[in-house]
mmCIF file with all atom_site columns, C-alpha atoms in Angstrom:
data_model
loop_
_atom_site.group_PDB
_atom_site.id
_atom_site.type_symbol
_atom_site.label_atom_id
_atom_site.label_alt_id
_atom_site.label_comp_id
_atom_site.label_asym_id
_atom_site.label_entity_id
_atom_site.label_seq_id
_atom_site.pdbx_PDB_ins_code
_atom_site.Cartn_x
_atom_site.Cartn_y
_atom_site.Cartn_z
_atom_site.occupancy
_atom_site.B_iso_or_equiv
_atom_site.pdbx_formal_charge
_atom_site.auth_seq_id
_atom_site.auth_comp_id
_atom_site.auth_asym_id
_atom_site.auth_atom_id
_atom_site.pdbx_PDB_model_num
ATOM 1   C CA . MET A 1 1   ? 4.315  -42.211 -30.490 1.00 36.00 ? 1   MET A CA 1
ATOM 2   C CA . ARG A 1 2   ? 0.764  -43.503 -30.140 1.00 39.00 ? 2   ARG A CA 1
ATOM 3   C CA . ASP A 1 3   ? -1.982 -40.892 -30.390 1.00 46.00 ? 3   ASP A CA 1
ATOM 4   C CA . LYS A 1 4   ? 0.553  -38.069 -29.884 1.00 54.00 ? 4   LYS A CA 1
ATOM 5   C CA . GLN A 1 5   ? 0.914  -38.999 -26.221 1.00 68.00 ? 5   GLN A CA 1
ATOM 6   C CA . VAL A 1 6   ? 4.129  -39.574 -24.315 1.00 77.00 ? 6   VAL A CA 1
ATOM 7   C CA . ARG A 1 7   ? 5.218  -40.728 -20.878 1.00 80.00 ? 7   ARG A CA 1
ATOM 8   C CA . ALA A 1 8   ? 8.447  -39.623 -19.216 1.00 83.00 ? 8   ALA A CA 1
ATOM 9   C CA . ALA A 1 9   ? 9.546  -43.262 -18.879 1.00 82.00 ? 9   ALA A CA 1
ATOM 10  C CA . GLU A 1 10  ? 9.686  -43.432 -22.701 1.00 84.00 ? 10  GLU A CA 1
ATOM 11  C CA . ASP A 1 11  ? 12.598 -40.956 -22.656 1.00 86.00 ? 11  ASP A CA 1
ATOM 12  C CA . PRO A 1 12  ? 11.047 -38.483 -25.125 1.00 86.00 ? 12  PRO A CA 1
ATOM 13  C CA . GLN A 1 13  ? 13.055 -35.769 -26.862 1.00 88.00 ? 13  GLN A CA 1
ATOM 14  C CA . PHE A 1 14  ? 11.604 -32.535 -28.237 1.00 88.00 ? 14  PHE A CA 1
ATOM 15  C CA . LYS A 1 15  ? 13.357 -30.118 -30.568 1.00 87.00 ? 15  LYS A CA 1
ATOM 16  C CA . CYS A 1 16  ? 12.299 -26.930 -32.349 1.00 85.00 ? 16  CYS A CA 1
ATOM 17  C CA . PHE A 1 17  ? 13.846 -23.841 -33.926 1.00 83.00 ? 17  PHE A CA 1
ATOM 18  C CA . VAL A 1 18  ? 12.517 -20.454 -32.799 1.00 81.00 ? 18  VAL A CA 1
ATOM 19  C CA . GLN A 1 19  ? 13.215 -16.746 -33.026 1.00 79.00 ? 19  GLN A CA 1
ATOM 20  C CA . ALA A 1 20  ? 11.313 -13.635 -31.977 1.00 72.00 ? 20  ALA A CA 1
ATOM 21  C CA . VAL A 1 21  ? 9.976  -11.377 -34.708 1.00 63.00 ? 21  VAL A CA 1
ATOM 22  C CA . THR A 1 22  ? 8.009  -8.949  -32.529 1.00 66.00 ? 22  THR A CA 1
ATOM 23  C CA . THR A 1 23  ? 8.358  -8.647  -28.776 1.00 64.00 ? 23  THR A CA 1
ATOM 24  C CA . PRO A 1 24  ? 5.253  -8.046  -26.653 1.00 61.00 ? 24  PRO A CA 1
ATOM 25  C CA . VAL A 1 25  ? 4.377  -4.558  -25.455 1.00 64.00 ? 25  VAL A CA 1
ATOM 26  C CA . GLY A 1 26  ? 2.553  -4.365  -22.143 1.00 66.00 ? 26  GLY A CA 1
ATOM 27  C CA . GLY A 1 27  ? 1.027  -7.309  -20.336 1.00 69.00 ? 27  GLY A CA 1
ATOM 28  C CA . THR A 1 28  ? 2.498  -10.767 -19.988 1.00 76.00 ? 28  THR A CA 1
ATOM 29  C CA . VAL A 1 29  ? 3.182  -13.271 -22.753 1.00 78.00 ? 29  VAL A CA 1
ATOM 30  C CA . VAL A 1 30  ? 4.422  -16.770 -21.896 1.00 83.00 ? 30  VAL A CA 1
ATOM 31  C CA . TYR A 1 31  ? 5.859  -19.247 -24.419 1.00 84.00 ? 31  TYR A CA 1
ATOM 32  C CA . TYR A 1 32  ? 5.888  -23.029 -23.806 1.00 88.00 ? 32  TYR A CA 1
ATOM 33  C CA . PHE A 1 33  ? 7.948  -25.527 -25.833 1.00 89.00 ? 33  PHE A CA 1
ATOM 34  C CA . GLY A 1 34  ? 7.646  -29.269 -25.150 1.00 90.00 ? 34  GLY A CA 1
ATOM 35  C CA . PHE A 1 35  ? 5.224  -31.738 -23.543 1.00 90.00 ? 35  PHE A CA 1
ATOM 36  C CA . ARG A 1 36  ? 2.131  -30.638 -21.571 1.00 90.00 ? 36  ARG A CA 1
ATOM 37  C CA . LEU A 1 37  ? -0.716 -32.450 -19.831 1.00 88.00 ? 37  LEU A CA 1
ATOM 38  C CA . ASN A 1 38  ? -3.314 -30.421 -21.751 1.00 83.00 ? 38  ASN A CA 1
ATOM 39  C CA . ALA A 1 39  ? -3.785 -27.373 -23.946 1.00 80.00 ? 39  ALA A CA 1
ATOM 40  C CA . THR A 1 40  ? -5.401 -25.062 -21.409 1.00 80.00 ? 40  THR A CA 1
ATOM 41  C CA . THR A 1 41  ? -3.698 -21.763 -20.662 1.00 77.00 ? 41  THR A CA 1
ATOM 42  C CA . GLY A 1 42  ? -1.296 -21.155 -17.807 1.00 77.00 ? 42  GLY A CA 1
ATOM 43  C CA . ALA A 1 43  ? 1.162  -23.475 -16.128 1.00 80.00 ? 43  ALA A CA 1
ATOM 44  C CA . GLN A 1 44  ? 0.275  -27.128 -16.653 1.00 87.00 ? 44  GLN A CA 1
ATOM 45  C CA . ASP A 1 45  ? 1.934  -30.365 -15.617 1.00 93.00 ? 45  ASP A CA 1
ATOM 46  C CA . GLY A 1 46  ? 4.532  -31.373 -18.165 1.00 93.00 ? 46  GLY A CA 1
ATOM 47  C CA . ILE A 1 47  ? 8.129  -31.275 -19.305 1.00 95.00 ? 47  ILE A CA 1
ATOM 48  C CA . TYR A 1 48  ? 8.853  -28.117 -21.264 1.00 94.00 ? 48  TYR A CA 1
ATOM 49  C CA . ILE A 1 49  ? 10.870 -24.949 -21.741 1.00 94.00 ? 49  ILE A CA 1
ATOM 50  C CA . ARG A 1 50  ? 9.064  -21.782 -20.634 1.00 92.00 ? 50  ARG A CA 1
ATOM 51  C CA . VAL A 1 51  ? 9.922  -18.110 -21.178 1.00 88.00 ? 51  VAL A CA 1
ATOM 52  C CA . THR A 1 52  ? 7.973  -15.041 -20.064 1.00 83.00 ? 52  THR A CA 1
ATOM 53  C CA . ASN A 1 53  ? 8.139  -11.928 -22.267 1.00 77.00 ? 53  ASN A CA 1
ATOM 54  C CA . ASN A 1 54  ? 11.835 -11.305 -23.011 1.00 76.00 ? 54  ASN A CA 1
ATOM 55  C CA . GLY A 1 55  ? 13.164 -13.139 -19.941 1.00 83.00 ? 55  GLY A CA 1
ATOM 56  C CA . ASN A 1 56  ? 15.338 -16.229 -19.770 1.00 90.00 ? 56  ASN A CA 1
ATOM 57  C CA . PHE A 1 57  ? 14.280 -19.705 -20.874 1.00 93.00 ? 57  PHE A CA 1
ATOM 58  C CA . PHE A 1 58  ? 13.523 -22.077 -17.979 1.00 96.00 ? 58  PHE A CA 1
ATOM 59  C CA . LEU A 1 59  ? 13.405 -25.844 -18.178 1.00 97.00 ? 59  LEU A CA 1
ATOM 60  C CA . VAL A 1 60  ? 10.285 -26.913 -16.252 1.00 97.00 ? 60  VAL A CA 1
ATOM 61  C CA . CYS A 1 61  ? 9.260  -30.274 -14.832 1.00 97.00 ? 61  CYS A CA 1
ATOM 62  C CA . ARG A 1 62  ? 5.834  -29.958 -13.229 1.00 95.00 ? 62  ARG A CA 1
ATOM 63  C CA . ASN A 1 63  ? 3.939  -32.813 -11.588 1.00 95.00 ? 63  ASN A CA 1
ATOM 64  C CA . ALA A 1 64  ? 0.669  -32.533 -9.619  1.00 93.00 ? 64  ALA A CA 1
ATOM 65  C CA . GLY A 1 65  ? 0.989  -28.734 -9.641  1.00 92.00 ? 65  GLY A CA 1
ATOM 66  C CA . VAL A 1 66  ? 4.497  -28.696 -8.111  1.00 96.00 ? 66  VAL A CA 1
ATOM 67  C CA . GLU A 1 67  ? 7.388  -27.665 -10.346 1.00 96.00 ? 67  GLU A CA 1
ATOM 68  C CA . THR A 1 68  ? 11.145 -27.736 -10.460 1.00 98.00 ? 68  THR A CA 1
ATOM 69  C CA . THR A 1 69  ? 12.867 -25.270 -12.796 1.00 97.00 ? 69  THR A CA 1
ATOM 70  C CA . SER A 1 70  ? 16.338 -24.703 -14.182 1.00 98.00 ? 70  SER A CA 1
ATOM 71  C CA . ASN A 1 71  ? 17.354 -21.268 -15.544 1.00 97.00 ? 71  ASN A CA 1
ATOM 72  C CA . LEU A 1 72  ? 18.907 -21.721 -18.995 1.00 97.00 ? 72  LEU A CA 1
ATOM 73  C CA . LEU A 1 73  ? 20.459 -18.206 -18.892 1.00 95.00 ? 73  LEU A CA 1
ATOM 74  C CA . GLU A 1 74  ? 19.289 -17.276 -22.419 1.00 91.00 ? 74  GLU A CA 1
ATOM 75  C CA . GLY A 1 75  ? 16.006 -15.985 -23.817 1.00 85.00 ? 75  GLY A CA 1
ATOM 76  C CA . VAL A 1 76  ? 14.040 -15.453 -27.026 1.00 79.00 ? 76  VAL A CA 1
ATOM 77  C CA . THR A 1 77  ? 15.845 -13.070 -29.364 1.00 80.00 ? 77  THR A CA 1
ATOM 78  C CA . SER A 1 78  ? 15.811 -12.236 -33.063 1.00 80.00 ? 78  SER A CA 1
ATOM 79  C CA . THR A 1 79  ? 18.577 -14.818 -33.519 1.00 84.00 ? 79  THR A CA 1
ATOM 80  C CA . LEU A 1 80  ? 17.391 -18.283 -34.558 1.00 85.00 ? 80  LEU A CA 1
ATOM 81  C CA . LYS A 1 81  ? 17.813 -20.777 -31.686 1.00 88.00 ? 81  LYS A CA 1
ATOM 82  C CA . GLU A 1 82  ? 17.456 -24.524 -31.514 1.00 89.00 ? 82  GLU A CA 1
ATOM 83  C CA . LEU A 1 83  ? 15.678 -25.580 -28.296 1.00 91.00 ? 83  LEU A CA 1
ATOM 84  C CA . GLU A 1 84  ? 15.802 -29.179 -27.160 1.00 93.00 ? 84  GLU A CA 1
ATOM 85  C CA . VAL A 1 85  ? 14.449 -31.122 -24.187 1.00 94.00 ? 85  VAL A CA 1
ATOM 86  C CA . ARG A 1 86  ? 15.810 -34.618 -23.497 1.00 94.00 ? 86  ARG A CA 1
ATOM 87  C CA . VAL A 1 87  ? 14.387 -37.033 -20.960 1.00 93.00 ? 87  VAL A CA 1
ATOM 88  C CA . SER A 1 88  ? 16.688 -39.907 -20.009 1.00 90.00 ? 88  SER A CA 1
ATOM 89  C CA . SER A 1 89  ? 17.294 -42.745 -17.561 1.00 87.00 ? 89  SER A CA 1
ATOM 90  C CA . ALA A 1 90  ? 13.775 -44.185 -17.939 1.00 86.00 ? 90  ALA A CA 1
ATOM 91  C CA . GLY A 1 91  ? 12.193 -40.823 -17.163 1.00 88.00 ? 91  GLY A CA 1
ATOM 92  C CA . THR A 1 92  ? 14.294 -39.912 -14.122 1.00 94.00 ? 92  THR A CA 1
ATOM 93  C CA . SER A 1 93  ? 16.348 -37.037 -15.567 1.00 96.00 ? 93  SER A CA 1
ATOM 94  C CA . VAL A 1 94  ? 15.527 -34.096 -17.872 1.00 97.00 ? 94  VAL A CA 1
ATOM 95  C CA . ARG A 1 95  ? 18.047 -31.805 -19.575 1.00 97.00 ? 95  ARG A CA 1
ATOM 96  C CA . ALA A 1 96  ? 17.686 -28.792 -21.890 1.00 97.00 ? 96  ALA A CA 1
ATOM 97  C CA . PHE A 1 97  ? 19.968 -27.816 -24.764 1.00 96.00 ? 97  PHE A CA 1
ATOM 98  C CA . ILE A 1 98  ? 20.241 -24.553 -26.703 1.00 95.00 ? 98  ILE A CA 1
ATOM 99  C CA . ASN A 1 99  ? 21.938 -24.818 -30.100 1.00 94.00 ? 99  ASN A CA 1
ATOM 100 C CA . GLY A 1 100 ? 23.141 -28.299 -29.147 1.00 93.00 ? 100 GLY A CA 1
ATOM 101 C CA . VAL A 1 101 ? 24.867 -27.179 -25.932 1.00 96.00 ? 101 VAL A CA 1
ATOM 102 C CA . ALA A 1 102 ? 23.623 -28.290 -22.498 1.00 97.00 ? 102 ALA A CA 1
ATOM 103 C CA . ALA A 1 103 ? 22.045 -25.335 -20.698 1.00 97.00 ? 103 ALA A CA 1
ATOM 104 C CA . GLY A 1 104 ? 21.155 -25.015 -17.034 1.00 96.00 ? 104 GLY A CA 1
ATOM 105 C CA . SER A 1 105 ? 21.109 -27.984 -14.687 1.00 97.00 ? 105 SER A CA 1
ATOM 106 C CA . ALA A 1 106 ? 19.482 -31.368 -15.184 1.00 97.00 ? 106 ALA A CA 1
ATOM 107 C CA . ILE A 1 107 ? 16.194 -31.831 -13.325 1.00 98.00 ? 107 ILE A CA 1
ATOM 108 C CA . THR A 1 108 ? 15.477 -35.040 -11.402 1.00 97.00 ? 108 THR A CA 1
ATOM 109 C CA . THR A 1 109 ? 12.398 -34.031 -9.374  1.00 98.00 ? 109 THR A CA 1
ATOM 110 C CA . ASN A 1 110 ? 8.740  -33.368 -10.207 1.00 97.00 ? 110 ASN A CA 1
ATOM 111 C CA . ILE A 1 111 ? 8.999  -35.229 -13.521 1.00 96.00 ? 111 ILE A CA 1
ATOM 112 C CA . PRO A 1 112 ? 5.409  -36.162 -14.397 1.00 93.00 ? 112 PRO A CA 1
ATOM 113 C CA . THR A 1 113 ? 4.503  -39.822 -14.753 1.00 87.00 ? 113 THR A CA 1
ATOM 114 C CA . ALA A 1 114 ? 1.102  -39.157 -16.358 1.00 87.00 ? 114 ALA A CA 1
ATOM 115 C CA . ILE A 1 115 ? 0.598  -39.406 -20.113 1.00 85.00 ? 115 ILE A CA 1
ATOM 116 C CA . LEU A 1 116 ? 1.310  -35.967 -21.618 1.00 86.00 ? 116 LEU A CA 1
ATOM 117 C CA . THR A 1 117 ? -1.169 -35.316 -24.421 1.00 82.00 ? 117 THR A CA 1
ATOM 118 C CA . VAL A 1 118 ? 0.057  -32.021 -25.909 1.00 81.00 ? 118 VAL A CA 1
ATOM 119 C CA . VAL A 1 119 ? 3.320  -31.874 -27.832 1.00 82.00 ? 119 VAL A CA 1
ATOM 120 C CA . GLY A 1 120 ? 4.365  -28.581 -29.359 1.00 80.00 ? 120 GLY A CA 1
ATOM 121 C CA . VAL A 1 121 ? 4.639  -24.845 -28.942 1.00 79.00 ? 121 VAL A CA 1
ATOM 122 C CA . MET A 1 122 ? 2.116  -22.585 -27.233 1.00 80.00 ? 122 MET A CA 1
ATOM 123 C CA . ILE A 1 123 ? 1.965  -18.804 -26.811 1.00 75.00 ? 123 ILE A CA 1
ATOM 124 C CA . ASP A 1 124 ? -0.219 -17.629 -23.940 1.00 77.00 ? 124 ASP A CA 1
ATOM 125 C CA . ASN A 1 125 ? -1.223 -13.954 -23.646 1.00 70.00 ? 125 ASN A CA 1
ATOM 126 C CA . GLU A 1 126 ? -1.872 -13.954 -19.914 1.00 68.00 ? 126 GLU A CA 1
ATOM 127 C CA . ALA A 1 127 ? -3.059 -10.360 -19.555 1.00 63.00 ? 127 ALA A CA 1
ATOM 128 C CA . VAL A 1 128 ? -5.548 -8.322  -21.562 1.00 60.00 ? 128 VAL A CA 1
ATOM 129 C CA . THR A 1 129 ? -3.202 -5.344  -21.291 1.00 59.00 ? 129 THR A CA 1
ATOM 130 C CA . VAL A 1 130 ? -0.963 -6.722  -24.035 1.00 53.00 ? 130 VAL A CA 1
ATOM 131 C CA . THR A 1 131 ? -1.061 -3.941  -26.611 1.00 55.00 ? 131 THR A CA 1
ATOM 132 C CA . THR A 1 132 ? 1.235  -5.579  -29.146 1.00 56.00 ? 132 THR A CA 1
ATOM 133 C CA . CYS A 1 133 ? 1.226  -9.343  -29.260 1.00 54.00 ? 133 CYS A CA 1
ATOM 134 C CA . ALA A 1 134 ? 4.490  -11.233 -29.523 1.00 54.00 ? 134 ALA A CA 1
ATOM 135 C CA . VAL A 1 135 ? 5.203  -12.880 -32.861 1.00 56.00 ? 135 VAL A CA 1
ATOM 136 C CA . LEU A 1 136 ? 7.369  -15.961 -32.717 1.00 59.00 ? 136 LEU A CA 1
ATOM 137 C CA . ASP A 1 137 ? 8.553  -17.880 -35.751 1.00 56.00 ? 137 ASP A CA 1
ATOM 138 C CA . LEU A 1 138 ? 8.588  -21.636 -35.342 1.00 54.00 ? 138 LEU A CA 1
ATOM 139 C CA . TYR A 1 139 ? 10.641 -23.116 -38.137 1.00 55.00 ? 139 TYR A CA 1
ATOM 140 C CA . TRP A 1 140 ? 10.246 -26.505 -39.742 1.00 45.00 ? 140 TRP A CA 1
ATOM 141 C CA . GLY A 1 141 ? 12.318 -28.895 -37.772 1.00 51.00 ? 141 GLY A CA 1
ATOM 142 C CA . LEU A 1 142 ? 9.926  -29.419 -34.901 1.00 54.00 ? 142 LEU A CA 1
ATOM 143 C CA . GLY A 1 143 ? 10.642 -32.985 -33.902 1.00 56.00 ? 143 GLY A CA 1
ATOM 144 C CA . VAL A 1 144 ? 9.826  -35.552 -31.283 1.00 60.00 ? 144 VAL A CA 1
ATOM 145 C CA . LYS A 1 145 ? 11.539 -38.881 -30.563 1.00 66.00 ? 145 LYS A CA 1
ATOM 146 C CA . VAL A 1 146 ? 10.130 -41.423 -28.122 1.00 62.00 ? 146 VAL A CA 1
ATOM 147 C CA . ASP A 1 147 ? 11.185 -44.942 -27.096 1.00 62.00 ? 147 ASP A CA 1
ATOM 148 C CA . ILE A 1 148 ? 7.814  -46.713 -26.771 1.00 57.00 ? 148 ILE A CA 1
ATOM 149 C CA . ILE A 1 149 ? 7.427  -48.876 -23.671 1.00 55.00 ? 149 ILE A CA 1
ATOM 150 C CA . ALA A 1 150 ? 4.968  -51.708 -23.152 1.00 50.00 ? 150 ALA A CA 1
#
C-alpha cells in the first residue's frame, strides 16, 4: 500500500476489532471504519462501515456524494466485534463481515474509483449537545490488505 492510499480496483480489505465502553448521551455521534477520501468530518466518499449512536452498522459505498448502503442488522455494543470490509472483483463488489460472517447485502454501485487517502477509524461528534462522549475501544488487529495494481 503506497503512501497509505488505496483504490477500489486493488480489492482492499479492512479489518478491526471494536467494542463500546461508554455510549453517547445527547447529540449525535457517528463512527466510521474503513477507507475515506479525506479526514474531514461528516459523510465523505469512501468504502466504510458507519454507525450512528447505538444504531445498526451500515456498509457504505459513496462516490461523488452519492451513496449506497446496506444495513448489517447489528450495532456497537459492549461485546467485542470484528468488523471487516472486503472489496472484490477488481473493485466492482463490496461486502461487510461481522465476526467472520457475511452481513447485509453486497454493494455494487457507487463504489469510488478515486484514491482513498484515509484508512482507519474515526469518531465524529456531530452535535455540540453531546453531554457524554462515546468511548470506543479499538483493539490491536487493525489490518489492511491491498493487491497493488500498476
